[in-house]
Amino acid sequence: MWDHVKQALVDSTTRFLTRLANFLPGLAALIVALLLSAVLAWILAAIVRRILMSLHFDERLGSWGFSSLAEWSPMKSPTRLISRSIAALVILSGFLIGVAAFDFEWTYLFVQKIFAYIPDILAALLVLFVGNVLARFLGRSVLIGAVNLNLQYARFLSVGVKWIVIVLAFAMALEHLRIAPGIVELAFGILFGGIVLTLALSIGLSSKDLIAKSLERDVKKASTEPVEDPLRHL
Amino acid sequence: MLVSVREGDPRSLEETTRDLNVEAEPTPQPMNPTAEQIGSADLVVGILTELDSNALAKMCDALSTLPSPLRIAVLHDDQQKAAASVNSETTQERAFVFHVPSLLAKPSVPTTGIVGMSETYQSVFAAAEKLQAQGCCIIASKLEMATPPWAWRIAQPLFESQADLVLPHYARHKFEGLLNASIIAPMMRALYGKRINNPMGPDFGVSQRLFQKMLAAKVGGNHLNALASLTPTALCQNLQIIEVHFGTRSYPPTDWSNMSSVLADVLAPVFVDMERNAPFWQRTRTSVPVRVMGEPHSPSDQDSAVMDERTMVESFQLGNRELQEIWSLVLPPSSLFELRKLSRLSIEQFRMPDELWVRIVYDFALAHRLRTISRDHLLRSMTPLYLGWVASYARDLTLAGAMSPERRLERLSLAYEAGKSYLVSRWRWPDRFNP
């Protein structure tokens, strides 16, 4: 009886030590990979930052019409955003290399799945970025247009339009990431419809007289004088 | 479109008809020669406005009194009216009528506003170049019965005084042409150092030297707006500019509720030109008057325009409340603070100081250059500020004992000149110099 217990203990210890011996190199490899990738990330980030700063990237980005990116960047510097993103990518790559060093079936599958998922993540990020830029642009357009039309609810309209686009972009990003697609679709439909209905009701009910007058004025203007001629102001 | 070859033409009617290979008919009929068949002209007159037959005939008569014998080609895009006019009794003895559909080309892409006008101006320049004209005149204002001599007044300095650019000086009512009077004219005066009243015309006389420069710039890929860039180009090249008193120009009533598109349309090419010519205007310090011809006129009748100052001030107040996030990207804190103070004033007390208005215009020009935000958004967001200045100007002029519009606008022009050092500092050091 005791021999059996002893044998089982020895076997268990041997298995544990064997697995530990198998695991430790992988762990060491992970730590080394992480350390190396951190150093590499720091060097790459510094190089990229220096290159972009020497090119006056932040100012040029503003002149190319992407000034809104600065507001989303750390310390309002798109250069820092890009250099830190590159560093994060390098560290993530180092982590995946380290994880792949474990000679296990699940780590292999995990890394494979992560790599297969990367295009979806990038596409979702792109959708979010474009959606955000578009939302801000449209929100600003609506705000300026509504103020110039003397509409008192200009801000409300602008925020409504902005959030409609952001919600749309967010839903599209989640769709790309395949995260609960059914729920996202349903929730988006409800939310989008709700926002549109709210806007329509609030504007329609609170300012029906104003809109009627405005439409009447526009119809009159259209029949008599279609376009404001810039030459008359010179 | 029409070309009338005037008295003094070295070729006779028979020669011209033979050249054109067209059989002469007892009753004058419009013919359609090409530019090659026309050969050359001394002066090209582009009529870019609706003109009835009587006005066109009178204008041709007036042009025929120019001192030296000239071949004058008149381009007009309304063929029916034009043909009728030059076949009238007034001109049939001295003019031959030819339709030249290819000379005044329509824009390739349908465009409106200043961009479309610019393309049409360029087509007049191209026609003048094709006909090897010594100069060209452009009439774009709507002409009344009393104004056909305008073409003559524009053309005369081109040939008698060797002017390179002839600009109009209209007698206008106090609330007309305010975009020019409040921004374009005083800013160009401060920038380029020449006191010009209507730098953007829209009626011009242009010498061969100047229109060739404009055409060369277009060929070289330097897209100048013919309407906005003509005067700055002449100023930067030190060409001779003459202003001519034109009398009253008729303006249709202004729609003050639809100003944003006009501001964006007109100011965009002005600010682009300002950026292009920055090395030149940063060297200019003071302003001098340009040579003026003709007798000054007073506006023909009483100004009947009514300004709704209350609505304008309310627009300004709404803009100040809602557009702070945009204005704060463009204006320095001191200007924003002053605007906030202004927005709290009642309509009776509302006054926008010229110094503040000038700084606002300069800051918007700088933001346009730096592309702080979308340029269209930028210029449209200026509308409430412009309406605020117009309301303030209107109150200044309507009060008892108010100064004349000329003196009021002169004061504004001086404010622009005084504020130029601010502009130069902001232009050179947009980040460092932020009062």
XYZ file of C-alpha atoms in Angstrom:
669
model
C 0.000 0.000 0.000
C 2.711 2.425 1.045
C 4.756 1.503 -2.023
C 1.822 2.410 -4.214
C 1.427 5.738 -2.463
C 5.138 6.369 -2.741
C 5.112 5.432 -6.426
C 2.168 7.725 -7.125
C 3.903 10.575 -5.310
C 7.137 10.006 -7.198
C 5.250 9.827 -10.509
C 3.318 12.971 -9.702
C 6.481 14.803 -8.650
C 8.265 13.588 -11.745
C 5.358 14.716 -13.958
C 5.223 18.077 -12.166
C 8.971 18.577 -12.426
C 8.948 17.460 -16.050
C 6.153 19.905 -16.863
C 7.917 22.608 -14.856
C 11.105 21.861 -16.740
C 9.157 22.073 -19.984
C 7.404 25.292 -18.833
C 10.403 27.181 -17.433
C 12.276 27.645 -20.734
C 9.071 28.931 -22.276
C 8.581 31.347 -19.371
C 12.195 32.439 -19.628
C 11.716 32.867 -23.369
C 8.571 34.938 -22.742
C 10.406 37.181 -20.262
C 13.373 37.566 -22.599
C 11.079 38.243 -25.560
C 9.185 40.832 -23.538
C 12.382 42.504 -22.365
C 13.883 42.531 -25.841
C 10.674 43.785 -27.422
C 10.435 46.531 -24.764
C 13.966 47.683 -25.558
C 13.303 47.439 -29.291
C 9.984 49.291 -28.856
C 11.684 52.080 -26.915
C 14.396 52.449 -29.571
C 11.910 52.334 -32.454
C 9.567 54.793 -30.743
C 12.445 57.196 -30.129
C 13.587 56.952 -33.757
C 10.065 57.429 -35.121
C 9.430 60.347 -32.760
C 12.641 62.058 -33.816
C 11.946 61.556 -37.512
C 8.393 62.844 -37.204
C 9.485 65.820 -35.116
C 12.163 66.726 -37.630
C 9.484 66.588 -40.336
C 7.168 68.836 -38.234
C 4.599 66.106 -38.545
C 2.143 67.640 -36.037
C 1.988 70.945 -37.917
C 1.795 69.225 -41.292
C -0.991 66.963 -40.105
C -2.948 70.084 -39.161
C -2.349 71.569 -42.581
C -3.529 68.318 -44.221
C -6.849 68.709 -42.425
C -6.356 66.131 -39.636
C -6.101 68.633 -36.828
C -8.754 66.727 -34.862
C -6.297 63.844 -34.410
C -4.287 66.044 -32.039
C -7.194 66.211 -29.612
C -7.192 62.421 -29.342
C -3.448 62.118 -28.901
C -1.432 62.031 -25.661
C -0.229 65.556 -24.844
C -2.102 66.669 -28.006
C 0.751 65.367 -30.132
C -0.017 62.953 -32.993
C 3.728 62.237 -33.128
C 3.530 60.757 -29.636
C 0.395 58.839 -30.565
C 2.129 57.203 -33.520
C 5.403 56.472 -31.720
C 3.568 54.984 -28.744
C 1.332 52.917 -31.020
C 4.404 51.488 -32.725
C 5.956 50.711 -29.352
C 2.773 48.982 -28.213
C 2.688 46.900 -31.394
C 6.311 45.807 -30.934
C 5.679 44.822 -27.310
C 2.547 42.916 -28.336
C 4.535 41.109 -31.018
C 7.199 40.248 -28.429
C 4.514 38.904 -26.120
C 3.073 36.717 -28.876
C 6.533 35.408 -29.761
C 7.122 34.625 -26.086
C 3.776 32.859 -25.775
C 4.496 30.845 -28.913
C 7.704 29.621 -27.255
C 5.612 27.487 -24.899
C 5.507 24.188 -26.596
C 1.821 23.627 -25.929
C -1.046 23.019 -28.292
C -3.192 25.810 -26.782
C -0.503 28.456 -27.043
C -0.104 27.624 -30.710
C -3.839 27.898 -31.279
C -3.990 31.085 -29.208
C -1.291 32.793 -31.263
C -2.863 31.559 -34.485
C -6.235 32.968 -33.483
C -4.707 36.254 -32.410
C -2.977 36.630 -35.779
C -6.152 35.721 -37.634
C -7.994 38.361 -35.594
C -5.520 41.182 -36.275
C -7.029 42.218 -39.669
C -10.438 42.494 -38.007
C -9.005 44.633 -35.212
C -7.270 46.900 -37.707
C -10.416 47.221 -39.808
C -12.473 48.019 -36.707
C -9.932 50.644 -35.614
C -10.028 52.183 -39.064
C -13.821 52.273 -39.041
C -13.791 53.896 -35.592
C -11.225 56.478 -36.683
C -13.018 57.393 -39.895
C -16.352 57.433 -38.104
C -14.971 59.739 -35.456
C -13.461 62.153 -37.944
C -16.664 62.119 -39.982
C -18.806 62.628 -36.881
C -16.815 65.646 -35.811
C -16.848 67.108 -39.316
C -20.579 66.637 -39.781
C -21.333 67.843 -36.255
C -19.356 71.014 -36.910
C -20.996 71.523 -40.305
C -24.444 71.213 -38.788
C -23.543 73.505 -35.880
C -22.217 76.275 -38.126
C -25.057 75.902 -40.612
C -27.699 75.961 -37.902
C -26.154 78.986 -36.157
C -26.039 80.833 -39.480
C -29.714 80.003 -39.946
C -30.337 81.501 -36.503
C -31.664 78.228 -35.094
C -31.660 78.322 -31.298
C -31.312 74.524 -31.050
C -28.147 74.485 -33.201
C -26.073 72.741 -30.524
C -28.708 70.073 -30.006
C -28.840 69.316 -33.726
C -25.068 69.184 -33.972
C -24.676 66.813 -31.023
C -27.463 64.622 -32.394
C -25.823 64.275 -35.791
C -22.425 63.663 -34.220
C -23.697 60.855 -31.996
C -25.666 59.229 -34.779
C -22.470 58.869 -36.783
C -20.436 57.724 -33.772
C -23.014 55.078 -32.864
C -23.088 53.923 -36.479
C -19.289 53.666 -36.565
C -19.179 51.853 -33.226
C -21.767 49.331 -34.375
C -19.837 48.740 -37.586
C -16.613 48.240 -35.615
C -18.256 45.688 -33.306
C -19.672 43.932 -36.364
C -16.135 43.652 -37.734
C -14.900 42.254 -34.448
C -17.717 39.677 -34.513
C -18.716 40.565 -30.957
C -22.322 39.576 -30.398
C -23.357 40.594 -33.902
C -27.041 39.896 -33.393
C -27.291 42.001 -30.250
C -25.248 44.801 -31.778
C -27.477 44.874 -34.837
C -30.614 44.979 -32.751
C -29.245 47.512 -30.269
C -28.009 49.710 -33.060
C -31.359 49.646 -34.813
C -33.156 50.605 -31.623
C -30.618 53.277 -30.661
C -30.352 54.821 -34.124
C -34.078 54.821 -34.622
C -34.523 56.303 -31.162
C -32.111 59.150 -31.816
C -33.708 59.997 -35.153
C -37.203 59.825 -33.695
C -36.195 61.982 -30.724
C -34.652 64.588 -32.997
C -37.606 64.591 -35.333
C -40.142 64.867 -32.520
C -38.269 67.482 -30.533
C -37.621 69.687 -33.532
C -40.993 69.097 -35.112
C -43.017 69.746 -31.974
C -40.994 72.564 -30.465
C -40.561 74.604 -33.583
C -43.246 73.717 -36.053
C -44.179 77.376 -36.472
C -40.560 78.334 -37.021
C -40.082 75.594 -39.601
C -43.326 76.520 -41.363
C -42.201 80.145 -41.573
C -38.737 79.109 -42.660
C -40.121 76.826 -45.394
C -42.524 79.536 -46.514
C -39.652 82.018 -46.720
C -37.474 79.527 -48.602
C -40.222 78.804 -51.127
C -40.753 82.510 -51.695
C -37.036 83.077 -52.010
C -36.642 80.152 -54.405
C -39.351 81.494 -56.667
C -37.952 85.001 -56.786
C -34.242 84.777 -56.193
C -32.540 81.385 -56.398
C -28.966 82.141 -55.337
C -27.279 84.924 -53.423
C -24.954 86.575 -55.929
C -21.515 87.243 -54.413
C -20.865 90.125 -56.803
C -23.462 92.271 -55.064
C -21.267 92.345 -51.948
C -18.189 93.633 -53.759
C -21.769 85.992 -78.422
C -20.779 88.725 -80.763
C -17.785 90.378 -82.236
C -18.199 93.803 -83.695
C -15.298 95.155 -85.691
C -15.410 98.908 -85.294
C -14.708 101.966 -87.334
C -11.044 102.346 -88.100
C -10.738 98.753 -89.151
C -8.053 98.696 -91.841
C -10.060 96.142 -93.800
C -13.272 97.066 -95.527
C -16.530 95.181 -95.211
C -15.922 93.552 -98.599
C -12.442 92.409 -97.606
C -13.665 90.989 -94.377
C -16.527 89.204 -96.067
C -14.184 87.801 -98.723
C -11.786 86.613 -96.083
C -14.589 84.893 -94.316
C -15.800 83.402 -97.549
C -19.331 84.514 -96.745
C -21.608 86.021 -99.337
C -22.739 89.543 -98.457
C -26.492 89.991 -98.162
C -28.577 93.114 -98.530
C -29.759 92.986 -94.940
C -26.988 92.531 -92.384
C -27.074 89.005 -91.026
C -24.923 87.706 -88.179
C -22.097 85.487 -89.335
C -20.026 83.031 -87.367
C -16.321 83.346 -88.134
C -13.684 81.686 -86.049
C -11.022 83.585 -84.137
C -8.524 82.764 -86.890
C -10.788 84.402 -89.452
C -11.226 87.491 -87.313
C -7.462 87.827 -87.137
C -6.737 90.387 -84.488
C -8.351 93.108 -82.433
C -6.915 95.999 -80.442
C -9.422 95.775 -77.642
C -11.619 92.950 -76.422
C -14.696 93.862 -74.400
C -16.292 91.000 -72.456
C -19.874 91.576 -71.406
C -20.632 89.133 -68.595
C -23.990 90.528 -67.662
C -27.412 90.713 -69.214
C -27.507 93.644 -71.573
C -30.467 94.823 -73.634
C -30.021 95.784 -77.260
C -30.197 99.543 -76.620
C -27.564 99.435 -73.921
C -25.255 97.346 -76.106
C -25.704 99.725 -79.034
C -24.968 102.723 -76.811
C -21.921 101.007 -75.421
C -20.592 100.330 -78.923
C -21.212 103.972 -79.808
C -19.316 105.123 -76.759
C -16.410 102.822 -77.572
C -16.198 104.231 -81.089
C -15.220 107.618 -79.638
C -11.945 106.248 -78.294
C -9.178 108.460 -79.700
C -7.106 106.144 -81.842
C -8.665 103.951 -84.564
C -9.140 100.605 -82.914
C -10.436 97.220 -83.828
C -12.760 96.305 -80.998
C -14.184 92.852 -80.411
C -17.212 92.691 -78.162
C -17.875 89.312 -76.586
C -21.312 88.634 -75.264
C -22.826 85.294 -74.421
C -26.403 86.214 -75.283
C -26.422 85.783 -79.053
C -29.946 86.793 -79.894
C -29.923 90.080 -78.035
C -26.450 90.898 -79.163
C -27.212 90.331 -82.815
C -30.286 92.495 -82.612
C -28.416 95.299 -80.943
C -25.546 95.685 -83.332
C -27.799 95.449 -86.323
C -29.605 98.505 -85.012
C -29.383 101.889 -86.669
C -26.921 103.225 -84.168
C -24.108 101.010 -85.304
C -24.861 99.505 -88.688
C -22.754 102.028 -90.599
C -19.626 101.408 -88.632
C -19.743 97.889 -87.330
C -19.821 94.415 -88.775
C -21.381 91.733 -86.726
C -19.877 88.310 -86.360
C -20.834 85.547 -84.006
C -17.835 83.768 -82.570
C -19.206 81.005 -80.375
C -15.780 79.681 -79.458
C -14.325 82.803 -77.845
C -16.294 83.260 -74.631
C -16.177 79.679 -73.494
C -18.553 78.424 -70.870
C -16.867 76.789 -67.870
C -16.156 73.127 -68.527
C -17.655 72.166 -65.186
C -20.803 73.979 -64.104
C -19.634 76.233 -61.298
C -21.302 79.049 -59.477
C -20.157 82.113 -57.603
C -16.650 83.469 -57.651
C -15.085 80.297 -59.059
C -17.441 80.290 -62.035
C -16.908 84.017 -62.570
C -13.169 83.498 -62.465
C -13.347 80.913 -65.245
C -15.363 83.310 -67.373
C -12.817 86.084 -66.777
C -10.052 83.699 -67.798
C -11.936 82.910 -71.001
C -12.082 86.649 -71.809
C -8.320 86.877 -71.204
C -7.799 83.848 -73.431
C -9.927 85.426 -76.157
C -7.939 88.662 -75.872
C -4.705 86.713 -76.136
C -5.991 84.832 -79.156
C -6.909 88.084 -80.887
C -3.564 89.632 -79.835
C -5.428 92.492 -78.166
C -3.534 95.297 -76.428
C -6.075 95.228 -73.638
C -9.419 93.926 -72.562
C -12.363 95.269 -70.615
C -14.789 93.243 -68.591
C -18.244 94.478 -67.661
C -19.849 92.248 -65.049
C -22.107 94.689 -63.198
C -25.687 94.932 -64.201
C -25.878 98.039 -66.362
C -28.637 100.580 -66.177
C -29.509 102.886 -69.029
C -27.127 105.513 -67.768
C -24.117 103.236 -67.611
C -23.149 102.118 -71.144
C -20.216 104.600 -71.147
C -18.614 102.398 -68.480
C -16.818 100.334 -71.115
C -15.423 103.519 -72.609
C -14.325 104.788 -69.184
C -12.515 101.528 -68.498
C -10.929 101.335 -71.942
C -9.710 104.907 -72.175
C -6.923 104.704 -69.521
C -5.630 101.497 -71.100
C -4.791 103.326 -74.321
C -4.338 106.953 -73.215
C -2.507 106.483 -69.921
C -0.922 103.083 -70.556
C -2.565 101.723 -67.441
C -2.159 98.031 -66.717
C -5.220 97.723 -64.551
C -8.227 99.997 -64.536
C -10.442 99.604 -61.502
C -13.872 101.039 -60.837
C -14.694 103.484 -58.072
C -18.441 103.256 -57.614
C -20.621 105.800 -55.917
C -22.598 103.558 -53.634
C -25.108 103.765 -50.900
C -23.962 103.321 -47.346
C -25.209 99.739 -46.936
C -24.142 98.377 -50.304
C -21.032 96.397 -51.126
C -20.236 96.031 -47.435
C -18.198 92.860 -47.756
C -15.813 94.792 -49.957
C -15.915 97.891 -47.769
C -15.468 96.093 -44.463
C -12.878 93.452 -45.363
C -11.511 93.289 -48.893
C -10.725 96.921 -49.743
C -9.297 98.038 -46.371
C -7.337 94.815 -45.944
C -5.755 95.094 -49.394
C -4.970 98.723 -48.659
C -3.200 97.741 -45.455
C -1.452 94.773 -47.060
C -0.274 96.175 -50.365
C -0.076 99.879 -49.507
C -2.387 101.171 -52.249
C -5.718 102.812 -51.496
C -7.998 100.948 -53.869
C -11.735 101.088 -53.412
C -12.867 98.068 -55.409
C -9.975 95.630 -55.746
C -12.323 92.848 -56.855
C -14.078 94.968 -59.465
C -16.048 93.247 -60.794
C -15.629 95.579 -63.788
C -12.024 95.759 -64.968
C -9.775 97.080 -67.672
C -6.706 94.881 -68.124
C -3.619 95.478 -70.228
C -2.028 92.839 -72.408
C 0.902 92.611 -70.002
C -1.375 91.815 -67.065
C -3.719 89.360 -68.755
C -0.719 87.519 -70.169
C 0.620 87.161 -66.629
C -2.731 85.796 -65.491
C -2.817 83.309 -68.356
C 0.804 82.315 -67.764
C 0.066 81.663 -64.109
C -2.788 79.369 -65.104
C -0.611 77.492 -67.590
C 2.100 77.196 -64.930
C -0.355 75.429 -62.633
C -0.557 78.391 -60.281
C -4.312 78.580 -60.007
C -5.088 82.239 -59.606
C -8.665 83.314 -59.161
C -9.059 85.878 -61.937
C -11.474 87.979 -59.909
C -9.571 88.030 -56.627
C -5.989 87.802 -57.879
C -6.011 90.434 -60.580
C -5.365 93.420 -58.325
C -2.837 91.702 -56.013
C -0.940 90.435 -59.075
C -0.779 93.962 -60.502
C 0.300 95.339 -57.121
C 3.005 92.745 -56.586
C 4.357 93.319 -60.108
C 4.358 97.102 -59.564
C 2.113 97.626 -62.581
C 0.278 100.883 -63.117
C -3.195 100.960 -61.604
C -5.765 103.650 -62.282
C -9.134 104.071 -60.641
C -12.023 105.525 -62.592
C -15.114 107.118 -61.083
C -18.004 105.132 -62.428
C -21.070 106.654 -60.864
C -23.745 104.614 -59.193
C -23.736 100.876 -59.495
C -27.114 99.230 -59.084
C -27.226 96.546 -56.419
C -30.084 94.142 -55.875
C -31.296 93.978 -52.253
C -29.007 92.021 -49.932
C -30.216 88.830 -48.267
C -28.545 89.143 -44.875
C -29.833 85.753 -43.758
C -27.779 83.976 -46.409
C -24.323 85.405 -45.859
C -22.265 82.350 -44.952
C -21.923 80.985 -48.485
C -21.051 84.439 -49.807
C -18.357 84.882 -47.156
C -16.862 81.479 -47.904
C -17.051 82.051 -51.637
C -15.499 85.511 -51.677
C -12.983 85.379 -48.836
C -11.434 82.014 -49.730
C -9.594 83.284 -52.847
C -8.705 86.535 -51.074
C -7.047 84.671 -48.202
C -5.326 82.255 -50.603
C -3.867 85.232 -52.437
C -2.802 86.773 -49.164
C -0.846 83.609 -48.377
C 0.695 83.533 -51.842
C 1.844 87.153 -51.653
C 3.006 87.135 -48.035
C 6.659 87.885 -48.866
C 5.546 91.020 -50.711
C 3.042 92.506 -48.286
C 5.188 91.936 -45.222
C 7.584 94.543 -46.609
C 4.926 97.222 -47.139
C 4.439 99.736 -44.372
C 2.227 102.678 -45.349
C -0.457 103.243 -47.960
C -0.618 105.752 -50.798
C -3.525 106.676 -53.073
C -3.608 105.487 -56.675
C -4.258 107.763 -59.635
C -7.956 108.495 -60.081
C -9.658 109.616 -63.292
C -13.065 111.157 -63.775
C -15.297 113.182 -61.533
C -16.603 111.704 -58.300
C -20.326 111.039 -58.252
C -22.822 110.979 -55.446
C -25.265 108.097 -55.178
C -28.125 108.811 -57.554
C -30.985 108.473 -55.082
C -31.631 108.137 -51.379
C -30.591 104.861 -49.781
C -33.749 102.919 -49.139
C -32.094 99.804 -47.708
C -33.328 98.819 -44.263
C -30.978 97.057 -41.884
C -32.460 94.667 -39.358
C -29.858 95.322 -36.683
C -31.736 93.369 -34.037
C -31.593 90.137 -36.044
C -27.921 90.706 -36.805
C -27.028 91.249 -33.167
C -29.055 88.181 -32.196
C -27.111 86.172 -34.796
C -23.909 87.441 -33.273
C -25.052 86.522 -29.766
C -26.121 83.049 -30.880
C -22.783 82.569 -32.611
C -20.930 83.713 -29.538
C -22.828 81.178 -27.454
C -22.583 78.189 -29.777
C -19.414 78.672 -31.819
C -16.990 79.243 -28.951
C -15.282 75.884 -29.540
C -14.507 76.919 -33.138
C -13.634 80.542 -32.463
C -11.305 79.491 -29.657
C -9.218 77.606 -32.234
C -8.870 80.785 -34.267
C -8.983 83.791 -31.968
C -6.661 84.613 -29.083
C -8.099 84.761 -25.545
C -8.159 88.566 -25.498
C -10.443 88.708 -28.556
C -12.685 85.980 -27.155
C -12.988 87.913 -23.899
C -13.974 91.082 -25.754
C -16.519 89.177 -27.818
C -18.071 87.718 -24.676
C -18.357 91.237 -23.244
C -19.960 92.455 -26.456
C -22.520 89.668 -26.480
C -23.828 90.815 -23.110
C -24.592 94.322 -24.364
C -28.091 95.343 -25.354
C -28.788 96.141 -28.996
C -28.845 99.861 -28.227
C -25.377 99.687 -26.670
C -23.928 97.243 -29.180
C -20.699 98.503 -30.766
C -17.923 96.352 -32.193
C -14.678 98.342 -32.068
C -12.842 98.521 -35.389
C -9.636 97.334 -33.731
C -11.353 94.152 -32.574
C -12.927 93.554 -35.988
C -9.576 94.035 -37.716
C -7.853 91.565 -35.381
C -10.654 89.059 -36.007
C -10.240 89.329 -39.798
C -6.476 88.965 -39.528
C -6.801 85.973 -37.197
C -9.204 84.271 -39.580
C -6.795 84.907 -42.447
C -4.030 83.308 -40.398
C -6.211 80.328 -39.458
C -7.051 79.941 -43.146
C -3.363 79.759 -43.908
C -2.643 77.307 -41.067
C -5.730 75.213 -41.896
C -6.576 75.158 -38.225
C -9.959 73.685 -39.180
C -11.641 72.980 -42.496
C -11.406 76.185 -44.523
C -15.071 76.127 -45.435
C -16.058 75.735 -41.776
C -13.686 78.506 -40.818
C -15.097 81.064 -43.232
C -18.708 80.131 -42.561
C -18.149 80.407 -38.815
C -17.145 84.021 -39.404
C -20.706 84.937 -40.434
C -22.043 85.925 -36.976
C -18.964 88.098 -36.428
C -19.471 89.805 -39.772
C -23.136 90.404 -39.013
C -22.080 91.854 -35.649
C -19.772 94.302 -37.387
C -22.461 95.233 -39.954
C -24.953 95.899 -37.138
C -22.387 98.043 -35.354
C -21.630 99.952 -38.573
C -25.322 100.470 -39.251
C -25.851 101.860 -35.750
C -22.875 104.187 -36.189
C -24.391 105.616 -39.351
C -27.993 105.876 -38.293
C -27.456 107.749 -35.048
C -28.095 111.464 -34.915
C -24.962 113.378 -35.826
C -23.382 110.309 -37.296
C -20.357 110.618 -39.544
C -20.585 110.011 -43.291
C -20.036 106.470 -44.621
C -16.803 107.596 -46.302
C -15.349 108.909 -43.064
C -16.560 105.869 -41.165
C -14.917 103.514 -43.676
C -11.755 105.598 -43.725
C -11.557 105.135 -39.957
C -11.888 101.393 -40.491
C -9.150 101.432 -43.128
C -6.823 103.211 -40.718
C -7.586 100.550 -38.120
C -6.568 97.906 -40.653
C -3.304 99.730 -41.271
C -2.659 100.125 -37.561
C -3.354 96.437 -37.000
C -0.928 95.267 -39.650
C 1.937 94.863 -37.198
C -0.324 92.488 -35.254
C -0.926 90.502 -38.445
C 2.750 90.367 -39.348
C 3.672 89.141 -35.868
C 0.956 86.495 -35.856
C 1.851 85.483 -39.410
C 5.526 85.041 -38.639
C 5.164 83.436 -35.221
C 1.672 81.927 -35.046
C 2.486 79.859 -31.967
C 4.743 82.235 -30.108
C 2.852 85.488 -30.580
C -0.515 84.936 -28.949
C -1.680 88.039 -27.085
